[in-house]
């Protein structure tokens, strides 16, 4: 298995941090493959679990350390940290390719740089680093972006389906291109001024008491989080609140400042706070949520007692049984504190 070690050393020589990843191993009987880790077949992402404790955070370009890893695990798949030398556009098979083609039917979106066929039937197109973190390009299904803090498997890693990762266009065959502008537009964090959709219930709702109550409740929940669940709680609570920022009920900067302050106060690491908030913000802003009908209606009824009815709201908020935002049907973004490589 020197090919794996040689490849790992080759990536490291280019400045790409490398780490070892579990590999597909034949199950007893020899009929099918499973992850070499002891987690069992029910675990997601077989043959993509890191062999080192901190996953991509342990990735290195140190040839000595890489040599020790692959001498210990000669069959280890090769995981690479993205966001350092390259970012990767992760196209998840034909469905992802179709989404790209639909998005750029005039072939604006060429993939001229290094290109990997993943062992699972998809593609990784490598680009120069953008400085952005992991995020799905807005509006593109089955397509993902692996940037700062992210990771991918690289040739000649093997996929649990039996296929191998291979170069369709190698690193020596094409320079790393800049991300096409049309794609970059889908990746850039959305500024609140451009993403705020039509306010659910009108301009008088900015800084709405309901939004304030949600913010206070989620900050309190974060304050109560146990050390083990702090980062996850930050992610979940901030996601909920940013959804109200997206609908104009709360101020973006104020929310970020409040969560940062509380997260630091409960002992979270500043870098982790930044990453988690950024991820929660991106997801929250993409999923605006207005005042639930019950709360909106009672507030409106109170107003009606003092003045005549104003124009009806443009978009009726979804009814909700309780005033507490449940986030139903919309799960929080994955936390950024761990990473297993993409297909
Ligand atoms: Zn595994």
PDB file of C-alpha atoms in Angstrom, residues 1-7 74:
ATOM      1  CA  UNK A   1       0.000   0.000   0.000  1.00  0.00           C
ATOM      2  CA  UNK A   2       2.893   2.373  -0.631  1.00  0.00           C
ATOM      3  CA  UNK A   3       0.752   4.127  -3.244  1.00  0.00           C
ATOM      4  CA  UNK A   4      -1.362   5.617  -0.461  1.00  0.00           C
ATOM      5  CA  UNK A   5       1.675   6.765   1.521  1.00  0.00           C
ATOM      6  CA  UNK A   6       3.346   8.113  -1.620  1.00  0.00           C
ATOM      7  CA  UNK A   7       0.213  10.039  -2.524  1.00  0.00           C
ATOM      8  CA  UNK A  74      -0.871   1.110   5.574  1.00  0.00           C
TER       9      UNK A  74
END
